GROMACS .gro file of C-alpha atoms in nm:
model
  159
    1UNK     CA    1   0.345  -0.154  -2.148
    2UNK     CA    2   0.634  -0.034  -1.940
    3UNK     CA    3   0.737   0.317  -1.834
    4UNK     CA    4   1.040   0.438  -2.025
    5UNK     CA    5   1.194   0.576  -1.703
    6UNK     CA    6   1.172   0.216  -1.552
    7UNK     CA    7   1.346   0.090  -1.862
    8UNK     CA    8   1.631   0.339  -1.824
    9UNK     CA    9   1.661   0.258  -1.456
   10UNK     CA   10   1.687  -0.111  -1.511
   11UNK     CA   11   1.921  -0.065  -1.810
   12UNK     CA   12   2.159   0.133  -1.589
   13UNK     CA   13   2.146  -0.126  -1.316
   14UNK     CA   14   2.221  -0.422  -1.541
   15UNK     CA   15   2.465  -0.244  -1.769
   16UNK     CA   16   2.246  -0.279  -2.080
   17UNK     CA   17   2.082  -0.048  -2.330
   18UNK     CA   18   1.715   0.049  -2.280
   19UNK     CA   19   1.621  -0.121  -2.604
   20UNK     CA   20   1.761  -0.448  -2.476
   21UNK     CA   21   1.566  -0.412  -2.154
   22UNK     CA   22   1.241  -0.332  -2.343
   23UNK     CA   23   1.291  -0.637  -2.567
   24UNK     CA   24   1.352  -0.859  -2.274
   25UNK     CA   25   1.046  -0.723  -2.082
   26UNK     CA   26   0.827  -0.794  -2.388
   27UNK     CA   27   0.954  -1.151  -2.398
   28UNK     CA   28   0.892  -1.198  -2.025
   29UNK     CA   29   0.548  -1.044  -2.050
   30UNK     CA   30   0.472  -1.303  -2.333
   31UNK     CA   31   0.539  -1.575  -2.079
   32UNK     CA   32   0.889  -1.674  -2.176
   33UNK     CA   33   1.122  -1.794  -1.903
   34UNK     CA   34   1.457  -1.644  -1.819
   35UNK     CA   35   1.655  -1.958  -1.928
   36UNK     CA   36   1.460  -1.971  -2.259
   37UNK     CA   37   1.525  -1.605  -2.332
   38UNK     CA   38   1.893  -1.634  -2.241
   39UNK     CA   39   1.952  -1.940  -2.459
   40UNK     CA   40   1.716  -1.899  -2.753
   41UNK     CA   41   1.638  -1.527  -2.779
   42UNK     CA   42   1.982  -1.369  -2.746
   43UNK     CA   43   1.940  -1.196  -3.086
   44UNK     CA   44   1.622  -1.024  -2.967
   45UNK     CA   45   1.771  -0.912  -2.625
   46UNK     CA   46   2.101  -0.807  -2.780
   47UNK     CA   47   2.290  -1.072  -2.591
   48UNK     CA   48   2.170  -1.023  -2.237
   49UNK     CA   49   2.299  -1.309  -2.024
   50UNK     CA   50   2.118  -1.519  -1.760
   51UNK     CA   51   2.232  -1.310  -1.463
   52UNK     CA   52   2.127  -0.984  -1.631
   53UNK     CA   53   1.789  -1.131  -1.722
   54UNK     CA   54   1.724  -1.252  -1.364
   55UNK     CA   55   1.819  -0.917  -1.225
   56UNK     CA   56   1.596  -0.754  -1.480
   57UNK     CA   57   1.307  -0.973  -1.395
   58UNK     CA   58   1.343  -0.913  -1.020
   59UNK     CA   59   1.381  -0.541  -1.057
   60UNK     CA   60   1.091  -0.523  -1.301
   61UNK     CA   61   0.866  -0.705  -1.056
   62UNK     CA   62   0.974  -0.466  -0.777
   63UNK     CA   63   0.917  -0.152  -0.985
   64UNK     CA   64   0.573  -0.276  -1.102
   65UNK     CA   65   0.465  -0.342  -0.747
   66UNK     CA   66   0.603   0.003  -0.651
   67UNK     CA   67   0.405   0.168  -0.933
   68UNK     CA   68   0.088  -0.015  -0.823
   69UNK     CA   69   0.132   0.096  -0.464
   70UNK     CA   70   0.217   0.450  -0.573
   71UNK     CA   71  -0.114   0.469  -0.758
   72UNK     CA   72  -0.308   0.336  -0.458
   73UNK     CA   73  -0.143   0.592  -0.230
   74UNK     CA   74  -0.205   0.882  -0.468
   75UNK     CA   75  -0.572   0.777  -0.493
   76UNK     CA   76  -0.609   0.751  -0.111
   77UNK     CA   77  -0.447   1.088  -0.038
   78UNK     CA   78  -0.646   1.250  -0.322
   79UNK     CA   79  -0.971   1.111  -0.180
   80UNK     CA   80  -0.883   1.266   0.156
   81UNK     CA   81  -0.832   1.597  -0.023
   82UNK     CA   82  -0.481   1.634   0.115
   83UNK     CA   83  -0.280   1.581  -0.214
   84UNK     CA   84  -0.057   1.877  -0.295
   85UNK     CA   85   0.164   1.926  -0.602
   86UNK     CA   86   0.481   1.892  -0.394
   87UNK     CA   87   0.362   1.566  -0.230
   88UNK     CA   88   0.259   1.429  -0.563
   89UNK     CA   89   0.608   1.507  -0.703
   90UNK     CA   90   0.779   1.344  -0.400
   91UNK     CA   91   0.561   1.032  -0.434
   92UNK     CA   92   0.624   1.009  -0.810
   93UNK     CA   93   1.002   1.057  -0.769
   94UNK     CA   94   1.067   0.782  -0.519
   95UNK     CA   95   1.212   0.450  -0.626
   96UNK     CA   96   1.186   0.276  -0.291
   97UNK     CA   97   0.891   0.107  -0.129
   98UNK     CA   98   1.013   0.213   0.217
   99UNK     CA   99   1.040   0.581   0.115
  100UNK     CA  100   0.695   0.556  -0.046
  101UNK     CA  101   0.546   0.422   0.273
  102UNK     CA  102   0.725   0.692   0.482
  103UNK     CA  103   0.569   0.955   0.265
  104UNK     CA  104   0.230   0.802   0.299
  105UNK     CA  105   0.246   0.745   0.680
  106UNK     CA  106   0.105   1.085   0.784
  107UNK     CA  107  -0.196   1.037   0.548
  108UNK     CA  108  -0.259   0.670   0.621
  109UNK     CA  109  -0.608   0.613   0.766
  110UNK     CA  110  -0.586   0.508   1.125
  111UNK     CA  111  -0.739   0.180   1.233
  112UNK     CA  112  -1.041   0.209   1.460
  113UNK     CA  113  -1.009   0.013   1.784
  114UNK     CA  114  -1.302  -0.120   1.989
  115UNK     CA  115  -1.238   0.162   2.239
  116UNK     CA  116  -1.258   0.428   1.963
  117UNK     CA  117  -1.580   0.284   1.839
  118UNK     CA  118  -1.723   0.281   2.190
  119UNK     CA  119  -1.619   0.648   2.237
  120UNK     CA  120  -1.781   0.742   1.904
  121UNK     CA  121  -2.103   0.567   2.027
  122UNK     CA  122  -2.099   0.791   2.336
  123UNK     CA  123  -2.010   0.518   2.582
  124UNK     CA  124  -1.705   0.689   2.735
  125UNK     CA  125  -1.908   0.832   3.035
  126UNK     CA  126  -2.036   0.480   3.109
  127UNK     CA  127  -1.681   0.345   3.120
  128UNK     CA  128  -1.571   0.627   3.339
  129UNK     CA  129  -1.870   0.577   3.574
  130UNK     CA  130  -1.805   0.199   3.612
  131UNK     CA  131  -1.432   0.253   3.647
  132UNK     CA  132  -1.453   0.523   3.920
  133UNK     CA  133  -1.751   0.361   4.119
  134UNK     CA  134  -1.743  -0.018   4.102
  135UNK     CA  135  -2.055  -0.031   4.330
  136UNK     CA  136  -2.276   0.048   4.029
  137UNK     CA  137  -2.448  -0.255   3.872
  138UNK     CA  138  -2.311  -0.258   3.514
  139UNK     CA  139  -2.637  -0.362   3.349
  140UNK     CA  140  -2.834  -0.088   3.525
  141UNK     CA  141  -2.579   0.185   3.439
  142UNK     CA  142  -2.568   0.067   3.077
  143UNK     CA  143  -2.940   0.081   3.029
  144UNK     CA  144  -2.939   0.463   2.993
  145UNK     CA  145  -2.678   0.441   2.712
  146UNK     CA  146  -2.887   0.215   2.484
  147UNK     CA  147  -2.937   0.394   2.153
  148UNK     CA  148  -2.994   0.203   1.824
  149UNK     CA  149  -2.908   0.510   1.623
  150UNK     CA  150  -2.552   0.497   1.762
  151UNK     CA  151  -2.515   0.123   1.719
  152UNK     CA  152  -2.590   0.036   2.088
  153UNK     CA  153  -2.884  -0.201   2.055
  154UNK     CA  154  -2.899  -0.331   2.413
  155UNK     CA  155  -2.723  -0.319   2.749
  156UNK     CA  156  -2.490  -0.607   2.642
  157UNK     CA  157  -2.373  -0.403   2.340
  158UNK     CA  158  -2.313  -0.107   2.569
  159UNK     CA  159  -2.093  -0.312   2.797
   0.00000   0.00000   0.00000
């Protein structure tokens, strides 16, 4: 269901009791709309008004997205073998998506550019050669760099 700490956080933000928030969350999760809950389910929510329910719904959505992202980040850093107890505590303590992304930034896998892929395939010397001496015929120079094992199937792929 919902994390008790989220319940307390939302309750503090909308000036309500955690039990009221929990009841409203259950009603929202059952598919009830905010106007319906505000008008016909006041006794269940302890009298939460329309504004409080809308704020609750917005904040609940934000916190659920935050929790989902938090789990994905913890999994990613853990798979890299770089998750420490202090980092896990910091990630679990944050209540802001921006803060969460800032904590994740140093561990975020970098995107591979076409240049990086070419360097990994051993084509950097070819680029240096063609750049430094334009008199070389590119197709002839590229022929010696063809290697199917490195993903360079022909001279066109090397260039």
